[in-house]
PDB file of N, CA and C in Angstrom:
ATOM      1  N   MET Z   1       0.197  15.563 -34.507  1.00 71.00           N
ATOM      2  CA  MET Z   1       1.432  15.432 -35.259  1.00 71.00           C
ATOM      3  C   MET Z   1       1.168  15.865 -36.698  1.00 71.00           C
ATOM      4  N   ARG Z   2       2.074  16.633 -37.230  1.00 80.00           N
ATOM      5  CA  ARG Z   2       1.938  17.150 -38.580  1.00 80.00           C
ATOM      6  C   ARG Z   2       2.272  16.062 -39.601  1.00 80.00           C
ATOM      7  N   ARG Z   3       1.469  15.982 -40.658  1.00 83.00           N
ATOM      8  CA  ARG Z   3       1.709  15.006 -41.733  1.00 83.00           C
ATOM      9  C   ARG Z   3       2.816  15.485 -42.655  1.00 83.00           C
ATOM     10  N   LEU Z   4       3.551  14.553 -43.215  1.00 87.00           N
ATOM     11  CA  LEU Z   4       4.580  14.890 -44.202  1.00 87.00           C
ATOM     12  C   LEU Z   4       3.927  15.276 -45.518  1.00 87.00           C
ATOM     13  N   THR Z   5       4.538  16.211 -46.197  1.00 91.00           N
ATOM     14  CA  THR Z   5       4.056  16.573 -47.526  1.00 91.00           C
ATOM     15  C   THR Z   5       4.824  15.755 -48.556  1.00 91.00           C
ATOM     16  N   ARG Z   6       4.312  15.728 -49.756  1.00 91.00           N
ATOM     17  CA  ARG Z   6       5.000  15.007 -50.839  1.00 91.00           C
ATOM     18  C   ARG Z   6       6.370  15.624 -51.102  1.00 91.00           C
ATOM     19  N   ASP Z   7       6.460  16.948 -51.039  1.00 93.00           N
ATOM     20  CA  ASP Z   7       7.749  17.602 -51.264  1.00 93.00           C
ATOM     21  C   ASP Z   7       8.767  17.220 -50.203  1.00 93.00           C
ATOM     22  N   GLU Z   8       8.318  17.068 -48.961  1.00 93.00           N
ATOM     23  CA  GLU Z   8       9.225  16.653 -47.894  1.00 93.00           C
ATOM     24  C   GLU Z   8       9.727  15.228 -48.131  1.00 93.00           C
ATOM     25  N   VAL Z   9       8.819  14.340 -48.523  1.00 91.00           N
ATOM     26  CA  VAL Z   9       9.221  12.951 -48.795  1.00 91.00           C
ATOM     27  C   VAL Z   9      10.220  12.920 -49.949  1.00 91.00           C
ATOM     28  N   LEU Z  10       9.961  13.685 -50.989  1.00 93.00           N
ATOM     29  CA  LEU Z  10      10.901  13.754 -52.115  1.00 93.00           C
ATOM     30  C   LEU Z  10      12.245  14.304 -51.670  1.00 93.00           C
ATOM     31  N   SER Z  11      12.234  15.301 -50.798  1.00 94.00           N
ATOM     32  CA  SER Z  11      13.469  15.893 -50.293  1.00 94.00           C
ATOM     33  C   SER Z  11      14.263  14.879 -49.467  1.00 94.00           C
ATOM     34  N   TYR Z  12      13.575  14.144 -48.588  1.00 92.00           N
ATOM     35  CA  TYR Z  12      14.255  13.122 -47.777  1.00 92.00           C
ATOM     36  C   TYR Z  12      14.831  12.020 -48.657  1.00 92.00           C
ATOM     37  N   ALA Z  13      14.082  11.608 -49.647  1.00 92.00           N
ATOM     38  CA  ALA Z  13      14.569  10.581 -50.566  1.00 92.00           C
ATOM     39  C   ALA Z  13      15.799  11.091 -51.314  1.00 92.00           C
ATOM     40  N   HIS Z  14      15.741  12.330 -51.763  1.00 93.00           N
ATOM     41  CA  HIS Z  14      16.868  12.918 -52.496  1.00 93.00           C
ATOM     42  C   HIS Z  14      18.119  12.954 -51.620  1.00 93.00           C
ATOM     43  N   ARG Z  15      17.948  13.338 -50.351  1.00 95.00           N
ATOM     44  CA  ARG Z  15      19.095  13.371 -49.425  1.00 95.00           C
ATOM     45  C   ARG Z  15      19.682  11.986 -49.215  1.00 95.00           C
ATOM     46  N   ALA Z  16      18.852  10.960 -49.348  1.00 95.00           N
ATOM     47  CA  ALA Z  16      19.318   9.582 -49.189  1.00 95.00           C
ATOM     48  C   ALA Z  16      19.875   9.025 -50.495  1.00 95.00           C
ATOM     49  N   GLY Z  17      19.880   9.851 -51.541  1.00 95.00           N
ATOM     50  CA  GLY Z  17      20.416   9.405 -52.825  1.00 95.00           C
ATOM     51  C   GLY Z  17      19.415   8.661 -53.681  1.00 95.00           C
ATOM     52  N   ILE Z  18      18.131   8.826 -53.383  1.00 93.00           N
ATOM     53  CA  ILE Z  18      17.072   8.137 -54.115  1.00 93.00           C
ATOM     54  C   ILE Z  18      16.302   9.153 -54.944  1.00 93.00           C
ATOM     55  N   SER Z  19      16.177   8.868 -56.216  1.00 93.00           N
ATOM     56  CA  SER Z  19      15.429   9.755 -57.104  1.00 93.00           C
ATOM     57  C   SER Z  19      14.082   9.114 -57.402  1.00 93.00           C
ATOM     58  N   LEU Z  20      13.014   9.800 -57.020  1.00 92.00           N
ATOM     59  CA  LEU Z  20      11.667   9.278 -57.243  1.00 92.00           C
ATOM     60  C   LEU Z  20      10.943  10.143 -58.259  1.00 92.00           C
ATOM     61  N   ASP Z  21      10.294   9.507 -59.216  1.00 92.00           N
ATOM     62  CA  ASP Z  21       9.421  10.285 -60.095  1.00 92.00           C
ATOM     63  C   ASP Z  21       8.010  10.255 -59.492  1.00 92.00           C
ATOM     64  N   GLU Z  22       7.097  10.981 -60.082  1.00 91.00           N
ATOM     65  CA  GLU Z  22       5.749  11.102 -59.526  1.00 91.00           C
ATOM     66  C   GLU Z  22       5.045   9.750 -59.410  1.00 91.00           C
ATOM     67  N   ALA Z  23       5.222   8.874 -60.405  1.00 94.00           N
ATOM     68  CA  ALA Z  23       4.580   7.555 -60.367  1.00 94.00           C
ATOM     69  C   ALA Z  23       5.126   6.709 -59.209  1.00 94.00           C
ATOM     70  N   GLU Z  24       6.440   6.769 -58.980  1.00 94.00           N
ATOM     71  CA  GLU Z  24       7.041   6.013 -57.876  1.00 94.00           C
ATOM     72  C   GLU Z  24       6.572   6.552 -56.527  1.00 94.00           C
ATOM     73  N   LEU Z  25       6.501   7.874 -56.414  1.00 93.00           N
ATOM     74  CA  LEU Z  25       6.021   8.475 -55.171  1.00 93.00           C
ATOM     75  C   LEU Z  25       4.568   8.077 -54.921  1.00 93.00           C
ATOM     76  N   GLU Z  26       3.759   8.104 -55.956  1.00 94.00           N
ATOM     77  CA  GLU Z  26       2.351   7.716 -55.828  1.00 94.00           C
ATOM     78  C   GLU Z  26       2.233   6.257 -55.376  1.00 94.00           C
ATOM     79  N   HIS Z  27       3.100   5.396 -55.903  1.00 94.00           N
ATOM     80  CA  HIS Z  27       3.085   3.975 -55.559  1.00 94.00           C
ATOM     81  C   HIS Z  27       3.468   3.749 -54.093  1.00 94.00           C
ATOM     82  N   MET Z  28       4.417   4.530 -53.575  1.00 91.00           N
ATOM     83  CA  MET Z  28       4.881   4.309 -52.205  1.00 91.00           C
ATOM     84  C   MET Z  28       4.133   5.139 -51.170  1.00 91.00           C
ATOM     85  N   TRP Z  29       3.278   6.065 -51.628  1.00 92.00           N
ATOM     86  CA  TRP Z  29       2.574   6.947 -50.695  1.00 92.00           C
ATOM     87  C   TRP Z  29       1.765   6.201 -49.632  1.00 92.00           C
ATOM     88  N   PRO Z  30       1.085   5.096 -49.930  1.00 93.00           N
ATOM     89  CA  PRO Z  30       0.374   4.363 -48.868  1.00 93.00           C
ATOM     90  C   PRO Z  30       1.312   3.891 -47.749  1.00 93.00           C
ATOM     91  N   VAL Z  31       2.544   3.585 -48.070  1.00 91.00           N
ATOM     92  CA  VAL Z  31       3.521   3.176 -47.048  1.00 91.00           C
ATOM     93  C   VAL Z  31       3.846   4.363 -46.147  1.00 91.00           C
ATOM     94  N   VAL Z  32       4.030   5.531 -46.737  1.00 91.00           N
ATOM     95  CA  VAL Z  32       4.308   6.740 -45.963  1.00 91.00           C
ATOM     96  C   VAL Z  32       3.137   7.028 -45.024  1.00 91.00           C
ATOM     97  N   GLU Z  33       1.916   6.938 -45.538  1.00 91.00           N
ATOM     98  CA  GLU Z  33       0.748   7.199 -44.704  1.00 91.00           C
ATOM     99  C   GLU Z  33       0.636   6.195 -43.558  1.00 91.00           C
ATOM    100  N   ARG Z  34       0.897   4.934 -43.837  1.00 91.00           N
ATOM    101  CA  ARG Z  34       0.825   3.912 -42.789  1.00 91.00           C
ATOM    102  C   ARG Z  34       1.884   4.165 -41.718  1.00 91.00           C
ATOM    103  N   TYR Z  35       3.082   4.550 -42.138  1.00 89.00           N
ATOM    104  CA  TYR Z  35       4.155   4.868 -41.202  1.00 89.00           C
ATOM    105  C   TYR Z  35       3.752   6.048 -40.318  1.00 89.00           C
ATOM    106  N   MET Z  36       3.181   7.083 -40.921  1.00 90.00           N
ATOM    107  CA  MET Z  36       2.777   8.269 -40.166  1.00 90.00           C
ATOM    108  C   MET Z  36       1.657   7.935 -39.172  1.00 90.00           C
ATOM    109  N   GLU Z  37       0.731   7.059 -39.555  1.00 90.00           N
ATOM    110  CA  GLU Z  37      -0.328   6.639 -38.635  1.00 90.00           C
ATOM    111  C   GLU Z  37       0.270   5.930 -37.422  1.00 90.00           C
ATOM    112  N   GLY Z  38       1.255   5.075 -37.662  1.00 88.00           N
ATOM    113  CA  GLY Z  38       1.923   4.382 -36.563  1.00 88.00           C
ATOM    114  C   GLY Z  38       2.653   5.352 -35.647  1.00 88.00           C
ATOM    115  N   LEU Z  39       3.304   6.345 -36.226  1.00 87.00           N
ATOM    116  CA  LEU Z  39       3.988   7.357 -35.424  1.00 87.00           C
ATOM    117  C   LEU Z  39       3.006   8.156 -34.581  1.00 87.00           C
ATOM    118  N   GLU Z  40       1.862   8.485 -35.162  1.00 89.00           N
ATOM    119  CA  GLU Z  40       0.846   9.217 -34.404  1.00 89.00           C
ATOM    120  C   GLU Z  40       0.363   8.401 -33.211  1.00 89.00           C
ATOM    121  N   ARG Z  41       0.129   7.104 -33.417  1.00 87.00           N
ATOM    122  CA  ARG Z  41      -0.293   6.239 -32.301  1.00 87.00           C
ATOM    123  C   ARG Z  41       0.796   6.160 -31.244  1.00 87.00           C
ATOM    124  N   LEU Z  42       2.047   6.048 -31.675  1.00 83.00           N
ATOM    125  CA  LEU Z  42       3.163   5.968 -30.737  1.00 83.00           C
ATOM    126  C   LEU Z  42       3.273   7.250 -29.912  1.00 83.00           C
ATOM    127  N   HIS Z  43       3.164   8.396 -30.565  1.00 83.00           N
ATOM    128  CA  HIS Z  43       3.275   9.666 -29.864  1.00 83.00           C
ATOM    129  C   HIS Z  43       2.088   9.908 -28.933  1.00 83.00           C
ATOM    130  N   ALA Z  44       0.945   9.328 -29.236  1.00 86.00           N
ATOM    131  CA  ALA Z  44      -0.247   9.507 -28.411  1.00 86.00           C
ATOM    132  C   ALA Z  44      -0.283   8.558 -27.218  1.00 86.00           C
ATOM    133  N   THR Z  45       0.602   7.577 -27.185  1.00 83.00           N
ATOM    134  CA  THR Z  45       0.612   6.589 -26.113  1.00 83.00           C
ATOM    135  C   THR Z  45       1.217   7.188 -24.850  1.00 83.00           C
ATOM    136  N   ASP Z  46       0.491   7.055 -23.752  1.00 81.00           N
ATOM    137  CA  ASP Z  46       0.988   7.546 -22.467  1.00 81.00           C
ATOM    138  C   ASP Z  46       1.753   6.412 -21.791  1.00 81.00           C
ATOM    139  N   LEU Z  47       3.064   6.519 -21.765  1.00 76.00           N
ATOM    140  CA  LEU Z  47       3.896   5.482 -21.159  1.00 76.00           C
ATOM    141  C   LEU Z  47       4.117   5.704 -19.668  1.00 76.00           C
ATOM    142  N   ALA Z  48       3.613   6.827 -19.154  1.00 80.00           N
ATOM    143  CA  ALA Z  48       3.820   7.184 -17.743  1.00 80.00           C
ATOM    144  C   ALA Z  48       5.311   7.089 -17.440  1.00 80.00           C
ATOM    145  N   ASP Z  49       5.684   6.251 -16.491  1.00 80.00           N
ATOM    146  CA  ASP Z  49       7.102   6.108 -16.129  1.00 80.00           C
ATOM    147  C   ASP Z  49       7.756   4.886 -16.759  1.00 80.00           C
ATOM    148  N   GLU Z  50       7.037   4.229 -17.655  1.00 76.00           N
ATOM    149  CA  GLU Z  50       7.585   3.023 -18.273  1.00 76.00           C
ATOM    150  C   GLU Z  50       8.653   3.391 -19.303  1.00 76.00           C
ATOM    151  N   PRO Z  51       9.744   2.629 -19.343  1.00 77.00           N
ATOM    152  CA  PRO Z  51      10.760   2.897 -20.374  1.00 77.00           C
ATOM    153  C   PRO Z  51      10.240   2.487 -21.751  1.00 77.00           C
ATOM    154  N   ALA Z  52      10.608   3.256 -22.744  1.00 73.00           N
ATOM    155  CA  ALA Z  52      10.203   2.934 -24.119  1.00 73.00           C
ATOM    156  C   ALA Z  52      11.223   1.987 -24.732  1.00 73.00           C
ATOM    157  N   GLY Z  53      10.761   1.062 -25.517  1.00 76.00           N
ATOM    158  CA  GLY Z  53      11.642   0.126 -26.198  1.00 76.00           C
ATOM    159  C   GLY Z  53      10.924  -0.439 -27.406  1.00 76.00           C
ATOM    160  N   SER Z  54      11.658  -1.130 -28.237  1.00 76.00           N
ATOM    161  CA  SER Z  54      11.032  -1.728 -29.413  1.00 76.00           C
ATOM    162  C   SER Z  54      11.369  -3.211 -29.469  1.00 76.00           C
ATOM    163  N   VAL Z  55      10.539  -3.929 -30.164  1.00 77.00           N
ATOM    164  CA  VAL Z  55      10.713  -5.373 -30.310  1.00 77.00           C
ATOM    165  C   VAL Z  55      10.587  -5.707 -31.782  1.00 77.00           C
ATOM    166  N   PHE Z  56      11.526  -6.478 -32.292  1.00 75.00           N
ATOM    167  CA  PHE Z  56      11.444  -6.936 -33.679  1.00 75.00           C
ATOM    168  C   PHE Z  56      10.926  -8.358 -33.674  1.00 75.00           C
ATOM    169  N   GLN Z  57       9.798  -8.562 -34.342  1.00 73.00           N
ATOM    170  CA  GLN Z  57       9.205  -9.894 -34.421  1.00 73.00           C
ATOM    171  C   GLN Z  57       9.203 -10.321 -35.881  1.00 73.00           C
ATOM    172  N   PRO Z  58      10.203 -11.094 -36.308  1.00 77.00           N
ATOM    173  CA  PRO Z  58      10.330 -11.437 -37.726  1.00 77.00           C
ATOM    174  C   PRO Z  58       9.147 -12.206 -38.298  1.00 77.00           C
ATOM    175  N   ASP Z  59       8.357 -12.911 -37.454  1.00 75.00           N
ATOM    176  CA  ASP Z  59       7.217 -13.645 -38.020  1.00 75.00           C
ATOM    177  C   ASP Z  59       6.150 -12.690 -38.526  1.00 75.00           C
ATOM    178  N   ASN Z  60       6.161 -11.442 -38.059  1.00 63.00           N
ATOM    179  CA  ASN Z  60       5.127 -10.484 -38.464  1.00 63.00           C
ATOM    180  C   ASN Z  60       5.517  -9.659 -39.681  1.00 63.00           C
ATOM    181  N   VAL Z  61       6.703  -9.818 -40.181  1.00 63.00           N
ATOM    182  CA  VAL Z  61       7.144  -9.017 -41.315  1.00 63.00           C
ATOM    183  C   VAL Z  61       6.244  -9.299 -42.508  1.00 63.00           C
ATOM    184  N   GLY Z  62       5.708  -8.245 -43.080  1.00 63.00           N
ATOM    185  CA  GLY Z  62       4.837  -8.382 -44.241  1.00 63.00           C
ATOM    186  C   GLY Z  62       3.365  -8.523 -43.904  1.00 63.00           C
ATOM    187  N   GLU Z  63       3.029  -8.754 -42.650  1.00 58.00           N
ATOM    188  CA  GLU Z  63       1.634  -8.872 -42.268  1.00 58.00           C
ATOM    189  C   GLU Z  63       1.036  -7.509 -42.046  1.00 58.00           C
ATOM    190  N   ARG Z  64      -0.221  -7.358 -42.391  1.00 59.00           N
ATOM    191  CA  ARG Z  64      -0.949  -6.112 -42.111  1.00 59.00           C
ATOM    192  C   ARG Z  64      -1.797  -6.321 -40.881  1.00 59.00           C
ATOM    193  N   ARG Z  65      -1.822  -5.324 -40.046  1.00 55.00           N
ATOM    194  CA  ARG Z  65      -2.653  -5.410 -38.838  1.00 55.00           C
ATOM    195  C   ARG Z  65      -3.670  -4.344 -38.841  1.00 55.00           C
TER     196      ARG Z  65
END
């Protein structure tokens, strides 16, 4: 899976009406990287014939794994 570039993240933020300066982008970049790592793991998972679904577990919000 291809990684997002900083320009792409800035473009997506701009389309959402969010203006980020370089310091703000630098501050949030670890979140972008963590999200991309999770997407890579998800795309690499072989679900065979199992249906895909998601589960929201509010007790885990904010926890790092």
